[in-house]
Coordinates of N, CA, C and O in Angstrom, one line a residue:
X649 N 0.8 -1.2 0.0 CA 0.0 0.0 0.0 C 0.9 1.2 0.0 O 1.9 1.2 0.7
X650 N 0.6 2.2 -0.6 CA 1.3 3.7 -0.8 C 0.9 4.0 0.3 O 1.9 4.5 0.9
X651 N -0.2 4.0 1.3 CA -0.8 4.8 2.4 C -0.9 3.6 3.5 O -2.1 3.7 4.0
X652 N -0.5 3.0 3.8 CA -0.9 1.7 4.7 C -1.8 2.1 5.8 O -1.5 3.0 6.7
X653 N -3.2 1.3 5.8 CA -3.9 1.5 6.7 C -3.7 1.4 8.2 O -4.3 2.0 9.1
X654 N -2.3 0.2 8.2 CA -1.8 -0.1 9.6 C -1.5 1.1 10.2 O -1.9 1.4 11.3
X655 N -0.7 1.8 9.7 CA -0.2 2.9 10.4 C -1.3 3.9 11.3 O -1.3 4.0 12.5
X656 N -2.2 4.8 10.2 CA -3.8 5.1 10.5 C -3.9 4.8 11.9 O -3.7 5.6 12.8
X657 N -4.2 3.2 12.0 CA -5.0 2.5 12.2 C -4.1 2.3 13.8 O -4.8 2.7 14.8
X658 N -3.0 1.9 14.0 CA -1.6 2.2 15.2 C -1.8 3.4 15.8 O -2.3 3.4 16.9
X659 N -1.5 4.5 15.3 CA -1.8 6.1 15.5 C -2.9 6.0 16.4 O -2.9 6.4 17.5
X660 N -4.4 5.2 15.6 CA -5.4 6.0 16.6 C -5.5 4.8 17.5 O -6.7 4.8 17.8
X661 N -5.2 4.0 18.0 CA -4.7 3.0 19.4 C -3.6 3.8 19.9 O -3.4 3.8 21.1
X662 N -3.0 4.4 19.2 CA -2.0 5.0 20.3 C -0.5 3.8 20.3 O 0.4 3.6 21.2
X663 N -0.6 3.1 19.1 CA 0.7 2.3 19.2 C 1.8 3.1 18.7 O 1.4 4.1 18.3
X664 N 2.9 2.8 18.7 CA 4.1 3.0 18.1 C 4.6 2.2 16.7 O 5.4 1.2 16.8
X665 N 4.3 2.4 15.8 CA 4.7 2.1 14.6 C 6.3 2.1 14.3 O 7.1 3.0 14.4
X666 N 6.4 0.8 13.8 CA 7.6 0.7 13.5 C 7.5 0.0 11.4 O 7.2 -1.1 11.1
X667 N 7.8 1.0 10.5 CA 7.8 0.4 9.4 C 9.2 1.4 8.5 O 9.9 2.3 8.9
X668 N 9.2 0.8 7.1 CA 9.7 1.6 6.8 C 10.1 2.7 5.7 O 9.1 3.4 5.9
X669 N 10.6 3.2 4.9 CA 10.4 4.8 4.3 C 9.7 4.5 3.1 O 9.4 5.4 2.3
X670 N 9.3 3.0 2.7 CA 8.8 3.2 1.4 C 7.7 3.8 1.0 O 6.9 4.0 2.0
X671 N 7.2 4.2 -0.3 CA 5.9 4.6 0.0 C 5.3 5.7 0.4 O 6.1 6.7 0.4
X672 N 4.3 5.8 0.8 CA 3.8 7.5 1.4 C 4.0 7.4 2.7 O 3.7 8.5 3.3
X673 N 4.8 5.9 3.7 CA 4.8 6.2 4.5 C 5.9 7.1 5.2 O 5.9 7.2 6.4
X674 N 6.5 7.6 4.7 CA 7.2 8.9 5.2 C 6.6 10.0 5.8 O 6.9 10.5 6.9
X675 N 5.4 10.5 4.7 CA 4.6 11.2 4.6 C 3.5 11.0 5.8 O 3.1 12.1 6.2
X676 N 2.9 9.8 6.7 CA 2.4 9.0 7.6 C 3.2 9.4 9.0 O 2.7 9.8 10.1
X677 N 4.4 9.1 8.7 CA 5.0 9.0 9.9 C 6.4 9.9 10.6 O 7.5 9.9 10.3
X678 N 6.0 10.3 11.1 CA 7.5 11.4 11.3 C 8.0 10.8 12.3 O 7.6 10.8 13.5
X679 N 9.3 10.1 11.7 CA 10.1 9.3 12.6 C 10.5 9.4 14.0 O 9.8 10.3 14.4
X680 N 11.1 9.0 14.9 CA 11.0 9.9 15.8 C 10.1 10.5 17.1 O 10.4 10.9 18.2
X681 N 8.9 10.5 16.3 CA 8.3 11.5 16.7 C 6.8 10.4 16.8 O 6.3 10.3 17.9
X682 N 6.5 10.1 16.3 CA 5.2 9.5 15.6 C 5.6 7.6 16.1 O 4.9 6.9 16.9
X683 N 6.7 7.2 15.3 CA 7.3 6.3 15.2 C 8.7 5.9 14.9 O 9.7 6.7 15.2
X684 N 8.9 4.7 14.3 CA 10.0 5.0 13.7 C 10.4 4.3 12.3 O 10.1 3.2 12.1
X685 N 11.1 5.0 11.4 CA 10.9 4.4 10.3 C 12.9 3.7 10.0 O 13.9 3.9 10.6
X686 N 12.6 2.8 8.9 CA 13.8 2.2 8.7 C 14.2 2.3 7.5 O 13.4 2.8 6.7
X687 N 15.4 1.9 7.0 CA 15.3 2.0 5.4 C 15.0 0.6 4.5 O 15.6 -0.5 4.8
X688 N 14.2 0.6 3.7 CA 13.5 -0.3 3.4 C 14.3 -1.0 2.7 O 15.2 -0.3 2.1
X689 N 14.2 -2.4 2.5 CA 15.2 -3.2 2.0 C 16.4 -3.4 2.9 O 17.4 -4.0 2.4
X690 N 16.4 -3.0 4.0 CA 17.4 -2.8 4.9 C 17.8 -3.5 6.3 O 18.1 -2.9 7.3
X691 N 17.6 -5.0 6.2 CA 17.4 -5.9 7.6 C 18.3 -5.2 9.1 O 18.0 -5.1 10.2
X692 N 19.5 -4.9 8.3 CA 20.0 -4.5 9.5 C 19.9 -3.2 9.7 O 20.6 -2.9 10.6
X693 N 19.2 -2.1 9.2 CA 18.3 -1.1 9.8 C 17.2 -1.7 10.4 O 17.2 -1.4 11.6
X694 N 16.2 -2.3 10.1 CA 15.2 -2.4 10.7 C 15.5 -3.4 12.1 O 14.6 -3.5 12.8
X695 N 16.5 -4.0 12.4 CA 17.1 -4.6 13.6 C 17.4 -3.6 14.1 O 16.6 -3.3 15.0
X696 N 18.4 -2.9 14.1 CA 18.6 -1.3 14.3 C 17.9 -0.7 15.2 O 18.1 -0.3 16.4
X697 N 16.8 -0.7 14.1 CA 15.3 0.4 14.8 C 15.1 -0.4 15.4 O 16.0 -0.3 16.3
X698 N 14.3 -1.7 15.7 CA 13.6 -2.6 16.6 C 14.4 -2.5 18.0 O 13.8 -2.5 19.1
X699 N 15.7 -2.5 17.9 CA 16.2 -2.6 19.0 C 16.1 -1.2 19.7 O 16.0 -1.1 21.0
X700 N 16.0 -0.3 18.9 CA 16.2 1.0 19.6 C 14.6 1.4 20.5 O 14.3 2.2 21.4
X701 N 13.9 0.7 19.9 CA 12.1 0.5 20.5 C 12.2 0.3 21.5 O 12.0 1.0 22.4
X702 N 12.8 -1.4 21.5 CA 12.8 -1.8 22.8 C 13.7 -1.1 24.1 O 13.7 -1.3 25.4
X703 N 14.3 -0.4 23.3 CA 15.2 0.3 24.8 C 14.8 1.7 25.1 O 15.6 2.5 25.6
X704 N 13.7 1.9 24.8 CA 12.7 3.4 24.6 C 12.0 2.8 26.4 O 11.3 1.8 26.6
X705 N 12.8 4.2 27.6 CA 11.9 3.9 28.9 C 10.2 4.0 28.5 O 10.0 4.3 27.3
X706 N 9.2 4.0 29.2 CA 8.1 3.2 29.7 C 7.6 4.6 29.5 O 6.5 4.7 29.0
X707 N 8.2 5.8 29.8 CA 8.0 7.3 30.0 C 7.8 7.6 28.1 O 7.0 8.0 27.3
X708 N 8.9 7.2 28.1 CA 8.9 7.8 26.5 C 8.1 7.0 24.9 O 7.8 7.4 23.7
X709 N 8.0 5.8 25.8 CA 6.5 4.8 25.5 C 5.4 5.5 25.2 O 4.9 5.8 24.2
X710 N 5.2 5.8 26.5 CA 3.6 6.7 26.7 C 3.5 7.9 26.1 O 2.4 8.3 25.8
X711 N 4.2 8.5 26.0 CA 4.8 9.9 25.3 C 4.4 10.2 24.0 O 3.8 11.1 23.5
X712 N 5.1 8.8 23.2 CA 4.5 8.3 21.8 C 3.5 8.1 21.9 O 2.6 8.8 21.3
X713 N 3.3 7.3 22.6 CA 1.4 6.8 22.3 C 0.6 8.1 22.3 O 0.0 8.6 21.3
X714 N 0.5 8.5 23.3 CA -0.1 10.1 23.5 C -0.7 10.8 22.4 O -1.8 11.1 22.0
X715 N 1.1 11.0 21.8 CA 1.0 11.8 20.5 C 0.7 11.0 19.3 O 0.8 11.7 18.3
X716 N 0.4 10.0 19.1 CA -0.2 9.3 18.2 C -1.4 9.6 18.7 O -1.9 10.7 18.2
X717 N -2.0 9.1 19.6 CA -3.2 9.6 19.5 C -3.9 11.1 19.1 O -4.9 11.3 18.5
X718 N -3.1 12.0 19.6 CA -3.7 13.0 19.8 C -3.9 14.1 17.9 O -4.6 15.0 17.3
X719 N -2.3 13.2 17.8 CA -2.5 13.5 15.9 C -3.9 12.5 15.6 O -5.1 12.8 15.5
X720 N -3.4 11.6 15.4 CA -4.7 10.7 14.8 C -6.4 11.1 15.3 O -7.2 11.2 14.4
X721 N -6.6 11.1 16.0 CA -7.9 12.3 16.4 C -8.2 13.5 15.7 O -9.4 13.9 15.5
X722 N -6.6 14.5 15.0 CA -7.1 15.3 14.6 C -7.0 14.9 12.7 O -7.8 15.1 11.8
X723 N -5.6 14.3 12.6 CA -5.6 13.8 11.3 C -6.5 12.6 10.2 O -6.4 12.4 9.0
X724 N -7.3 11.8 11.4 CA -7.7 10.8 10.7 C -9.6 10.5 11.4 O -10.4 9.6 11.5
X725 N -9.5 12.3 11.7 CA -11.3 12.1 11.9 C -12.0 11.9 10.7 O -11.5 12.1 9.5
X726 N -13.4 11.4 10.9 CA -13.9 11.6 9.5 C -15.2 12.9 9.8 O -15.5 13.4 10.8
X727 N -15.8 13.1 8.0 CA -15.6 14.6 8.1 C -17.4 14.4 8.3 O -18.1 15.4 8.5

């Protein structure tokens, strides 16, 4: 998918998305920030990222989720 619904769909649960730059998901996800993205075709980036998830404290967990939610509420209401 150019727009993957998982992502959307992660955002408004408030998960942490982990995928990567192909696609519109760039455009979806502001790394970092939203989630985190990898470079595609790239195993040992996306090990990289995964690991870097997992060592994200419990604080900065919720932090993400937050802000997924609180984008996805305003970016993915319907009209």
């Amino acid at each position: 998918e150019t727009l993957p619904m998982s992502i959307s769909q992660a955002a408004i649960v408030g998960n942490l998305p982990v995928a990567s730059n192909a696609g519109g998901i760039p455009d979806m996800l502001n790394s970092g920030i939203q989630g985190v993205m990898f470079t595609a075709g790239d195993p040992a980036d996306c090990a990289r990222r995964l690991v870097e998830v997992m060592r994200l404290s419990p604080a900065d967990v919720a932090d993400v989720r937050r802000r997924n939610r609180v984008h996805a509420e305003g970016a993915y209401r319907g009209s």
